[in-house]
PDB file of C-alpha atoms in Angstrom:
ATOM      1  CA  UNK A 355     -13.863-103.275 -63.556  1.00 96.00           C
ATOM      2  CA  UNK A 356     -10.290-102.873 -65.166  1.00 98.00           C
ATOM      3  CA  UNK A 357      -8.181-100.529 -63.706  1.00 98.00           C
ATOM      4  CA  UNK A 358      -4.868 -99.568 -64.741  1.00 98.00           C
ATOM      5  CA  UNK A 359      -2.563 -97.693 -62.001  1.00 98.00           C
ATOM      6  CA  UNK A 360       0.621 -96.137 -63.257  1.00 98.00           C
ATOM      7  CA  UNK A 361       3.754 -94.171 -61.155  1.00 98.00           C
ATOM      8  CA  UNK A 362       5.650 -92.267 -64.273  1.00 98.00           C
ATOM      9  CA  UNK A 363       7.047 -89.292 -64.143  1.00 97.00           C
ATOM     10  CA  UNK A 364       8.764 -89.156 -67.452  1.00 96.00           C
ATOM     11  CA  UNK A 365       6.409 -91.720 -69.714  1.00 97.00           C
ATOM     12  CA  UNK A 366       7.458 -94.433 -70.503  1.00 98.00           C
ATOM     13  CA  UNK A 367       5.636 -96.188 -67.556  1.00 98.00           C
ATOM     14  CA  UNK A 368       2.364 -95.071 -68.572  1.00 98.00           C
ATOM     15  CA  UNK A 369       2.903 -96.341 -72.486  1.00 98.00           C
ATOM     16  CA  UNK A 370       3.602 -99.998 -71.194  1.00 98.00           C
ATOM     17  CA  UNK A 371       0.721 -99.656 -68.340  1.00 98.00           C
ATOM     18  CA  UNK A 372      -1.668 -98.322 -71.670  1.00 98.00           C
ATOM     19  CA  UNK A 373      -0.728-101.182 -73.874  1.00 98.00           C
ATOM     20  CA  UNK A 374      -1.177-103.682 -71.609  1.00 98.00           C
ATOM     21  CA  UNK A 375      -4.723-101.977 -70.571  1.00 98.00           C
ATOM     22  CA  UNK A 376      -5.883-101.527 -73.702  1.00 98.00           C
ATOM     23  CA  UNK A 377      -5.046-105.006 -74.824  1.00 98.00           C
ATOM     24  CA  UNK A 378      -6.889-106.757 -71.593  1.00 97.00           C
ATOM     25  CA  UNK A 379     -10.200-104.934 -72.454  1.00 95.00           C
ATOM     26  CA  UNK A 380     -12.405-101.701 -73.179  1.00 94.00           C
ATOM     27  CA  UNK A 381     -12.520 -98.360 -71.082  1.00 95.00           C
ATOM     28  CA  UNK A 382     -10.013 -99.267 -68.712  1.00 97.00           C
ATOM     29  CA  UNK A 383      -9.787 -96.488 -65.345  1.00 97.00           C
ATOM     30  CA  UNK A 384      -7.082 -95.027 -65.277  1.00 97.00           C
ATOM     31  CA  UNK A 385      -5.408 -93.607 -62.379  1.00 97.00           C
ATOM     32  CA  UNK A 386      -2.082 -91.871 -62.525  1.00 97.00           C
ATOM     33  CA  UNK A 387      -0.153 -92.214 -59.277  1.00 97.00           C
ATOM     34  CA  UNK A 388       2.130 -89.465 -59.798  1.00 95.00           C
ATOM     35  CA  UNK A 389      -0.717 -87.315 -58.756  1.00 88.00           C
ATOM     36  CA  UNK A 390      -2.897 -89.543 -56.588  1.00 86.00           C
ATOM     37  CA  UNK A 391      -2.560 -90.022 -53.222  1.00 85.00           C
ATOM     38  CA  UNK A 392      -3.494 -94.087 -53.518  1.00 80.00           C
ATOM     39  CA  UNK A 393      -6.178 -93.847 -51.501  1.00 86.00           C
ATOM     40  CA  UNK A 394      -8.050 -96.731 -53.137  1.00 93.00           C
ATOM     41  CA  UNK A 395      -9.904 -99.794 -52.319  1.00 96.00           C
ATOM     42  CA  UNK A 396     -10.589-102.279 -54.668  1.00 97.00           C
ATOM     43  CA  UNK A 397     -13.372-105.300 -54.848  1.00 96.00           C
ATOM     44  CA  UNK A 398     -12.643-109.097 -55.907  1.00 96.00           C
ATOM     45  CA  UNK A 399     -14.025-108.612 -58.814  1.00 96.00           C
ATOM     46  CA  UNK A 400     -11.855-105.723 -60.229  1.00 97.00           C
ATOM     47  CA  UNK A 401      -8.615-106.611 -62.008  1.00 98.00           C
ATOM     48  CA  UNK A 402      -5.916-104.236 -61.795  1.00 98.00           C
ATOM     49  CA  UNK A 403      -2.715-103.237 -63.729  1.00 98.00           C
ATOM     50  CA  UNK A 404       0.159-101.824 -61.070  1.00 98.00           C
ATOM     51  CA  UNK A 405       2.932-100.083 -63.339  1.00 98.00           C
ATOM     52  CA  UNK A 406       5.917 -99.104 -61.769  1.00 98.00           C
ATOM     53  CA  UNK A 407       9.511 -97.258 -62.732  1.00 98.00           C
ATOM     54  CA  UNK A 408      12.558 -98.900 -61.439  1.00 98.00           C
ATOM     55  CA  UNK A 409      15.066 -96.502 -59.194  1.00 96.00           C
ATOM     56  CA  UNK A 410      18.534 -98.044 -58.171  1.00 95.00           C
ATOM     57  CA  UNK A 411      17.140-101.585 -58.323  1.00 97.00           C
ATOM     58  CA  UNK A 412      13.944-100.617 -56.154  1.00 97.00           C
ATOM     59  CA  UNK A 413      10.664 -99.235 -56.192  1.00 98.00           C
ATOM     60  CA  UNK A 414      10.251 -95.230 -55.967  1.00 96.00           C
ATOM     61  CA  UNK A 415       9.378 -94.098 -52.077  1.00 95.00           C
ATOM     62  CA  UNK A 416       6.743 -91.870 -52.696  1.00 96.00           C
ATOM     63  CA  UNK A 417       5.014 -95.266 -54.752  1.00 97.00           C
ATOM     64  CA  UNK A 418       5.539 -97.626 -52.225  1.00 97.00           C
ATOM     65  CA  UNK A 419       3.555 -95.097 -49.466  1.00 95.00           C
ATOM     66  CA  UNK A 420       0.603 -94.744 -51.969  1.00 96.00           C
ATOM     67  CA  UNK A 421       0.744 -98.543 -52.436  1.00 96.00           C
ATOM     68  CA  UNK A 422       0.614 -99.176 -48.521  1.00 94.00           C
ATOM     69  CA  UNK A 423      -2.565 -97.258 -48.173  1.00 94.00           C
ATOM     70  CA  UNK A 424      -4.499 -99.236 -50.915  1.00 96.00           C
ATOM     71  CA  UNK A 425      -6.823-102.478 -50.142  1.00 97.00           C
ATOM     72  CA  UNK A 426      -7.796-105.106 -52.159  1.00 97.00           C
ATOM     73  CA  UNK A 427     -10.478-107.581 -51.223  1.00 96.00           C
ATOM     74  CA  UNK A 428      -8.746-110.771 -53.267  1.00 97.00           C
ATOM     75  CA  UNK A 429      -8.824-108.477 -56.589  1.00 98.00           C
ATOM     76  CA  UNK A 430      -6.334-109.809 -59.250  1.00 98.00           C
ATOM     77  CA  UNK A 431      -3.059-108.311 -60.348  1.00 98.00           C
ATOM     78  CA  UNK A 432      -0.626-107.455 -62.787  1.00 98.00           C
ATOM     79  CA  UNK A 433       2.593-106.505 -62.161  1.00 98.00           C
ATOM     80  CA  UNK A 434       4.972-104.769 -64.249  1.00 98.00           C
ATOM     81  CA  UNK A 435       8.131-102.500 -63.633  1.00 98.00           C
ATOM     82  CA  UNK A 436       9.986-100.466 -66.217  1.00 98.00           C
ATOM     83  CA  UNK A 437      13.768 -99.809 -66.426  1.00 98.00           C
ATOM     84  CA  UNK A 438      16.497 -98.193 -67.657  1.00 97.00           C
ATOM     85  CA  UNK A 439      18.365-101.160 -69.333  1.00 97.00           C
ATOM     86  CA  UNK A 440      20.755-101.953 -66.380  1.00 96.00           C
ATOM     87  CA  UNK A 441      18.978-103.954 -63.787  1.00 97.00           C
ATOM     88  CA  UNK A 442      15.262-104.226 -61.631  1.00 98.00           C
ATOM     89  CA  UNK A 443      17.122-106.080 -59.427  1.00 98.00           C
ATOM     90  CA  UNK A 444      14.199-106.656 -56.089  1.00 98.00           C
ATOM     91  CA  UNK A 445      11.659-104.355 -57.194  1.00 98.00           C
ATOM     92  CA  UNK A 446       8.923-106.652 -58.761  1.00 98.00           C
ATOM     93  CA  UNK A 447       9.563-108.700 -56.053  1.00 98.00           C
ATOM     94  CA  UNK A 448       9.134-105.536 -53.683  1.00 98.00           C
ATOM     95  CA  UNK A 449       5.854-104.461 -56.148  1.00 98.00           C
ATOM     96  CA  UNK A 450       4.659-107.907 -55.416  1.00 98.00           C
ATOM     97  CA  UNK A 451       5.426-108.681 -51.904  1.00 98.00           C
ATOM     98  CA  UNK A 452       3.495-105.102 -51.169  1.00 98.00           C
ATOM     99  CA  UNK A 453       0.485-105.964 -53.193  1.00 98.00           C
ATOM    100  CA  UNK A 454       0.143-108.960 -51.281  1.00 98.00           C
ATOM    101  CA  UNK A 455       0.289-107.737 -48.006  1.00 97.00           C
ATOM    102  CA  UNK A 456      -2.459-105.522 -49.514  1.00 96.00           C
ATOM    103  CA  UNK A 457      -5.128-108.054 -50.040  1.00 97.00           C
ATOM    104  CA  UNK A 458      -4.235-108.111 -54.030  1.00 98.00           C
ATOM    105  CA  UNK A 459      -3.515-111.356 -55.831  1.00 98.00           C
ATOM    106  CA  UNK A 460      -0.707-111.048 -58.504  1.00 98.00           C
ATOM    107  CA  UNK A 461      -1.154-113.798 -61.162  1.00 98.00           C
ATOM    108  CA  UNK A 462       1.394-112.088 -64.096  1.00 98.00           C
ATOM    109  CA  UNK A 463       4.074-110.033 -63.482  1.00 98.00           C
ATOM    110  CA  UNK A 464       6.770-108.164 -66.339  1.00 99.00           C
ATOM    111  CA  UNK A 465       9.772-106.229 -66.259  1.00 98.00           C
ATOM    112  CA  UNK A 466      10.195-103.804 -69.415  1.00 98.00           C
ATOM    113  CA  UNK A 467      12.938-101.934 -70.559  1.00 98.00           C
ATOM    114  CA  UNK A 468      12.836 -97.895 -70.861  1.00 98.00           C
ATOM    115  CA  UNK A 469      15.020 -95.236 -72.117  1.00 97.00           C
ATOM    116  CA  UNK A 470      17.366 -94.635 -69.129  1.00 96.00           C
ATOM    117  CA  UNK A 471      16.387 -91.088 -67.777  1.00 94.00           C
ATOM    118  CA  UNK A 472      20.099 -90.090 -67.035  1.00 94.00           C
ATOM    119  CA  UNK A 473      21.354 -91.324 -70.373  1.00 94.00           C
ATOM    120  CA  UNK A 474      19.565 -90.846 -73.719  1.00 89.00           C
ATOM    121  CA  UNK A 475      21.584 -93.706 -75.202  1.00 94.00           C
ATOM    122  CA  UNK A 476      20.743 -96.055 -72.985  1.00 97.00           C
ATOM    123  CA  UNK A 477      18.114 -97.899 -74.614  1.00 97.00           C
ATOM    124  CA  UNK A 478      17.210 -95.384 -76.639  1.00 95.00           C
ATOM    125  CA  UNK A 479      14.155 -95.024 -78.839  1.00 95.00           C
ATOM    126  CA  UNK A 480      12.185 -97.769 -76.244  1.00 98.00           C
ATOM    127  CA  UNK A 481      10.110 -98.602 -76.309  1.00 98.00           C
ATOM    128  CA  UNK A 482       9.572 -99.613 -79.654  1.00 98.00           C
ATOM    129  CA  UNK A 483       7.449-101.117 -81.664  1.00 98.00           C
ATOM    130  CA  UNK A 484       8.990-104.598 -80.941  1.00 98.00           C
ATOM    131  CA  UNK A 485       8.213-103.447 -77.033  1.00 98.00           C
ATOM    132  CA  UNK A 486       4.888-102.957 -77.757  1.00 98.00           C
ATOM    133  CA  UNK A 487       4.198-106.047 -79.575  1.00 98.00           C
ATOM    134  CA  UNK A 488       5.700-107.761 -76.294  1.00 98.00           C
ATOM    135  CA  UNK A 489       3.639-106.104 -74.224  1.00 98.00           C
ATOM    136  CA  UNK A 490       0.444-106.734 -76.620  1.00 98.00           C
ATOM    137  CA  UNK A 491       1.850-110.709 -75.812  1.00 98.00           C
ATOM    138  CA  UNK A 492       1.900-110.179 -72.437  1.00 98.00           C
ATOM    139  CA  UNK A 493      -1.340-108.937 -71.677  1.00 98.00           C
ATOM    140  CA  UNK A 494      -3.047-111.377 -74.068  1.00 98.00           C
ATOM    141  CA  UNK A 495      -1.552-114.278 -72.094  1.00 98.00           C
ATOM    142  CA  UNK A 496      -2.327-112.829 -68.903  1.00 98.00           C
ATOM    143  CA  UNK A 497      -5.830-112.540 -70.104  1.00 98.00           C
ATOM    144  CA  UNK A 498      -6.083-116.246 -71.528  1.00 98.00           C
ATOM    145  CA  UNK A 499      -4.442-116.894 -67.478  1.00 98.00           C
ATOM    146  CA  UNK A 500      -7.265-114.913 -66.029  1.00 97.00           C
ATOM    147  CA  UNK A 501      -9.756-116.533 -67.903  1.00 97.00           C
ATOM    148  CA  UNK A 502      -8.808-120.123 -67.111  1.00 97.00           C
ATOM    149  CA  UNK A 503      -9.265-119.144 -63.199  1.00 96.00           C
ATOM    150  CA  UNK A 504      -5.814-119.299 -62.502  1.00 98.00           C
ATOM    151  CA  UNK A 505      -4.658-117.165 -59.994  1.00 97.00           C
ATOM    152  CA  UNK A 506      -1.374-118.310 -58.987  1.00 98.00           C
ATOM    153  CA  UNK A 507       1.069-116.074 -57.560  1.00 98.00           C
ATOM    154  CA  UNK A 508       4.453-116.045 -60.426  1.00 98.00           C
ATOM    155  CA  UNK A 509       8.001-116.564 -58.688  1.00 98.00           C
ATOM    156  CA  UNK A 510       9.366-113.503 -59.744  1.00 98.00           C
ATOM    157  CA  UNK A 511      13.579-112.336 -59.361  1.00 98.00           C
ATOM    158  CA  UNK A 512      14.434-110.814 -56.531  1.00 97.00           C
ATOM    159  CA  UNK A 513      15.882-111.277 -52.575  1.00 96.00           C
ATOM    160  CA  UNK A 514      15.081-109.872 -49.174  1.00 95.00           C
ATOM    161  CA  UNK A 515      16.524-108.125 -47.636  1.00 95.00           C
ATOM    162  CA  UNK A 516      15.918-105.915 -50.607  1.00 96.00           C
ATOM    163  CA  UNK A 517      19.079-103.823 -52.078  1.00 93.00           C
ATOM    164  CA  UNK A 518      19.549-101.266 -50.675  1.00 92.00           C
ATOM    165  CA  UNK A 519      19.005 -97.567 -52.386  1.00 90.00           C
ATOM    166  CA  UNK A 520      19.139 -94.402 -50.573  1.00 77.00           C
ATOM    167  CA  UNK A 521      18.958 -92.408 -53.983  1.00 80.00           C
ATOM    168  CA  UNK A 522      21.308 -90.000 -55.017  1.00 79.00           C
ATOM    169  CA  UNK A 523      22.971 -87.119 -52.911  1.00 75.00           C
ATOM    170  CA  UNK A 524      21.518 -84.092 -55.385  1.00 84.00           C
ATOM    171  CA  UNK A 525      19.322 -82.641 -57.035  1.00 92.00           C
ATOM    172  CA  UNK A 526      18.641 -81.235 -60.510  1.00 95.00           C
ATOM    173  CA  UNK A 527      19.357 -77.657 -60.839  1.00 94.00           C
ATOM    174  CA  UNK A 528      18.451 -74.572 -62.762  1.00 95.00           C
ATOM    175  CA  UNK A 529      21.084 -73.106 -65.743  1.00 93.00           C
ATOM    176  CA  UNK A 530      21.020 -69.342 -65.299  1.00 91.00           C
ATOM    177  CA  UNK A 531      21.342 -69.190 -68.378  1.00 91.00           C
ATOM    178  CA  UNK A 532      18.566 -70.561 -69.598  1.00 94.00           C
ATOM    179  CA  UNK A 533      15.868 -71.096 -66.811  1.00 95.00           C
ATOM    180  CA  UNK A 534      13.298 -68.211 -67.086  1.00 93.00           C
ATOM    181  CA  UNK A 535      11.299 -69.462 -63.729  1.00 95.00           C
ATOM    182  CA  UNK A 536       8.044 -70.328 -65.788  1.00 96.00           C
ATOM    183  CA  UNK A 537       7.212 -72.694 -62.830  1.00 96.00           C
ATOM    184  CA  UNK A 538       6.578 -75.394 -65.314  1.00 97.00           C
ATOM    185  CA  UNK A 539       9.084 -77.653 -63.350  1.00 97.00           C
ATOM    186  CA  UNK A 540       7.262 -76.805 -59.658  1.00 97.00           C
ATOM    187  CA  UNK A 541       4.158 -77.630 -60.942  1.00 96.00           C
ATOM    188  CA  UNK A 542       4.909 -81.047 -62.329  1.00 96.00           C
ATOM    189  CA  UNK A 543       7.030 -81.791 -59.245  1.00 97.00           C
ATOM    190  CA  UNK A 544       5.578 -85.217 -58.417  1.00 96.00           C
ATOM    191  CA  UNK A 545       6.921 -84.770 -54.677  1.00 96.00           C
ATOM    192  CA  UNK A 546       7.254 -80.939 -54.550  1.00 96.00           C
ATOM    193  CA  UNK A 547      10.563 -80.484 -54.566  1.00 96.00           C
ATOM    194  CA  UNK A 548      11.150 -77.385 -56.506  1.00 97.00           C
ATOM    195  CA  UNK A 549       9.716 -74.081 -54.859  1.00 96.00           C
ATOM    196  CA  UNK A 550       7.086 -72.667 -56.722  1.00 95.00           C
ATOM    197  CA  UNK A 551       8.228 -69.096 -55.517  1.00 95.00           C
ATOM    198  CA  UNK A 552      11.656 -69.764 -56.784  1.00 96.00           C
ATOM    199  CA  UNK A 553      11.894 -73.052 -58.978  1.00 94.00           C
ATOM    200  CA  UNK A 554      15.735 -72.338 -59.054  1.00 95.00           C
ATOM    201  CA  UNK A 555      15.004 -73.716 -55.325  1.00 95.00           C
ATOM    202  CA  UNK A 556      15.121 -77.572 -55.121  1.00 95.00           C
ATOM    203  CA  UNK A 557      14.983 -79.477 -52.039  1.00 94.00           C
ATOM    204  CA  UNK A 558      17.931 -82.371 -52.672  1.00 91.00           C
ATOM    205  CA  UNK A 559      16.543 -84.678 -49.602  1.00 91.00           C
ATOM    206  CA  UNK A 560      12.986 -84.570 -51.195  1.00 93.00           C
ATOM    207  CA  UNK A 561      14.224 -85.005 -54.611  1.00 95.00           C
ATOM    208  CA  UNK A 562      13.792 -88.315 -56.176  1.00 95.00           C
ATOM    209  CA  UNK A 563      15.591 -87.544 -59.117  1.00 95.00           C
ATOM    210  CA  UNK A 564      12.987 -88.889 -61.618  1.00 96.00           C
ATOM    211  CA  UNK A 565      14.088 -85.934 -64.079  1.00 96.00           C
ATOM    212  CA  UNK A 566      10.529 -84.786 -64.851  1.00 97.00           C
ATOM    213  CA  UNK A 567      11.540 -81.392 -64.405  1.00 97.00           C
ATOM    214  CA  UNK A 568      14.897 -81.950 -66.656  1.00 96.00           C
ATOM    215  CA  UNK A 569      12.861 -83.611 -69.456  1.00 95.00           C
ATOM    216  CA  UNK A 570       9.595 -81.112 -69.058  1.00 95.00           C
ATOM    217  CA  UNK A 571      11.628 -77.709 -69.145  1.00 97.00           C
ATOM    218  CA  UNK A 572      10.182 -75.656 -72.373  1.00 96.00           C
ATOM    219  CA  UNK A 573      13.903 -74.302 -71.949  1.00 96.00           C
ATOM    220  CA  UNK A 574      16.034 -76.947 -71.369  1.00 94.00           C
ATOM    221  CA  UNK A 575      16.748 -74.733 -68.317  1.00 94.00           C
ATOM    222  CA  UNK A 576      17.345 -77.725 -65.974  1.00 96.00           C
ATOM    223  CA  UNK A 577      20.443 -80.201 -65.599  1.00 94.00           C
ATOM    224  CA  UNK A 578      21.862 -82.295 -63.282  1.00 93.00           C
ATOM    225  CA  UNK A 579      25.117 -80.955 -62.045  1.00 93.00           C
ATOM    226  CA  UNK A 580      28.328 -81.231 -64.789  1.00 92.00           C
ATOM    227  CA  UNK A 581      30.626 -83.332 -62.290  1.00 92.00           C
ATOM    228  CA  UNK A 582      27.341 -85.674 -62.010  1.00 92.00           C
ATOM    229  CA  UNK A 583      26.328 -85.762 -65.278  1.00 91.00           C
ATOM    230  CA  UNK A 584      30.228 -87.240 -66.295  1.00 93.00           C
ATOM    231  CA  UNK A 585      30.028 -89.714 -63.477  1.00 92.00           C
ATOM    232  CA  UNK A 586      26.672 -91.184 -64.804  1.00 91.00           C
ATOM    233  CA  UNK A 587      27.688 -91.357 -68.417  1.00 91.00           C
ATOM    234  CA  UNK A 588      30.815 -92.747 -67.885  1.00 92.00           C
ATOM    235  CA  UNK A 589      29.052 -95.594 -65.608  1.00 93.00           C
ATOM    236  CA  UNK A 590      25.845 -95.818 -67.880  1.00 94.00           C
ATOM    237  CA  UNK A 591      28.168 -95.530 -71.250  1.00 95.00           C
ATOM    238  CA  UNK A 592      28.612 -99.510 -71.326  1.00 94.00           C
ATOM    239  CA  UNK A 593      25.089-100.200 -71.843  1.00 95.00           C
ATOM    240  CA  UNK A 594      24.364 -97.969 -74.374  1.00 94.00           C
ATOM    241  CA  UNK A 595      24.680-100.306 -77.216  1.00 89.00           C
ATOM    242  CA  UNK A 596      23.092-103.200 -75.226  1.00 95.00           C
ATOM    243  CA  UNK A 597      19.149-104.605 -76.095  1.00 97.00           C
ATOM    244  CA  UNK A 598      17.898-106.326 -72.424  1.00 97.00           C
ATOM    245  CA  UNK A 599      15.439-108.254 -73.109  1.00 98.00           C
ATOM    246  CA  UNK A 600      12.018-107.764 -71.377  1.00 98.00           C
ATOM    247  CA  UNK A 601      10.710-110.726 -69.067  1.00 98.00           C
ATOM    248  CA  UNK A 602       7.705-112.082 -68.166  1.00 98.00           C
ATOM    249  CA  UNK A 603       6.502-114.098 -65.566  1.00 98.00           C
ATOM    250  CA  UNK A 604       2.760-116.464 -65.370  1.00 98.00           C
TER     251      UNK A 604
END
């Protein structure tokens, strides 16, 4: 079987993970991990596609505790992380190392390049159709791999001990002015961090600040704080009129 797993919040994830999926063959599963709890076992026959978004240079908590509860019996990998155009820094390497450890067998691995989520000029308009011919590429060759029997693990970028990433000190919060407490925000929540008796409510220390809630809000009614917003353009600003390349690894 073909499976394609996928932790994305705000898209992007998913549209590489589909690509890629719908390249390698037909009626792929597909499992979002935003909602799932990962409990999953897999058999050596089943090839799997592990999509993950990139957060300060590592993988997202809440993924990598879904990821430790899965099992694979030898069943072959793909690997790919998604980014905001700045770095991935260790987290293929930390997608990988996991997997491993789980009984998978990565032979591909790629790191694509996203919209950033806290700056809509970063990278904007990816990915495109350039992204999706790369990714088209990528699967195909991973494929041809797969085919040929060979397994072998790729050397992907990275170091341990992994960066470290502690996330950010706050949260999203709610304009007045515009929130109308809908609940749309609570309810996509993918680690319930907005009350759904008051979504003005948001717990910072469970926030992951994936900005679901800021890019789902019928009412634009959600924003990161102003003094945070400046800080992140002015350090994100830079890369707006960069193109990263995306990488791939056999």
């Amino acid at each position: 079987m073909l499976y394609c797993l996928y932790y994305s919040p705000c898209g992007s994830t998913q549209e590489y993970a589909v690509k890629v999926a719908e390249t390698l063959g037909p009626n792929p599963i597909y499992v979002d991990l935003t909602r799932s709890d990962g409990r999953l076992d897999f058999q050596r026959e089943d090839i799997v596609i592990f999509a993950a978004p990139v957060y300060g240079g590592r993988l997202p908590v809440p993924l990598v505790e879904k990821l430790e509860r899965m099992r694979g019996d030898q069943s072959h990998v793909i690997t790919m992380v998604v980014y905001g155009n700045r770095a991935y820094d260790d987290a293929l390497l930390e997608l990988n190392s996991i997997l491993v450890g789980d009984g998978f067998e990565v032979f591909a691995s790629a790191a694509f390049v996203a919209r950033h989520v806290f700056h809509p000029e970063v990278a904007a308009d990816r990915p495109d159709k350039q992204d999706f011919q790369e990714a088209e590429a990528f699967a195909n060759r991973a494929k041809y791999k797969y085919d040929e029997m060979d397994y072998s693990e790729p050397k992907v970028p990275g170091s341990k001990p992994y960066r470290e990433f502690a996330g950010m000190p706050v949260a999203p919060i709610a304009d007045p002015a515009s929130c109308f407490k809908c609940g749309t925000c609570a309810t996509n929540c993918p680690v319930g961090a907005i009350s759904k008796e008051d979504p003005t409510q948001t717990d910072a220390l469970k926030c992951i600040d994936c900005m679901r809630c800021v890019q789902n809000c019928p009412s634009q009614g959600r924003v990161l704080p102003q003094k945070v917003q400046e800080m992140l353009l002015a350090k994100l600003s830079p890369l707006a009129g960069v193109r990263k390349a995306n990488e791939f690894f056999y």
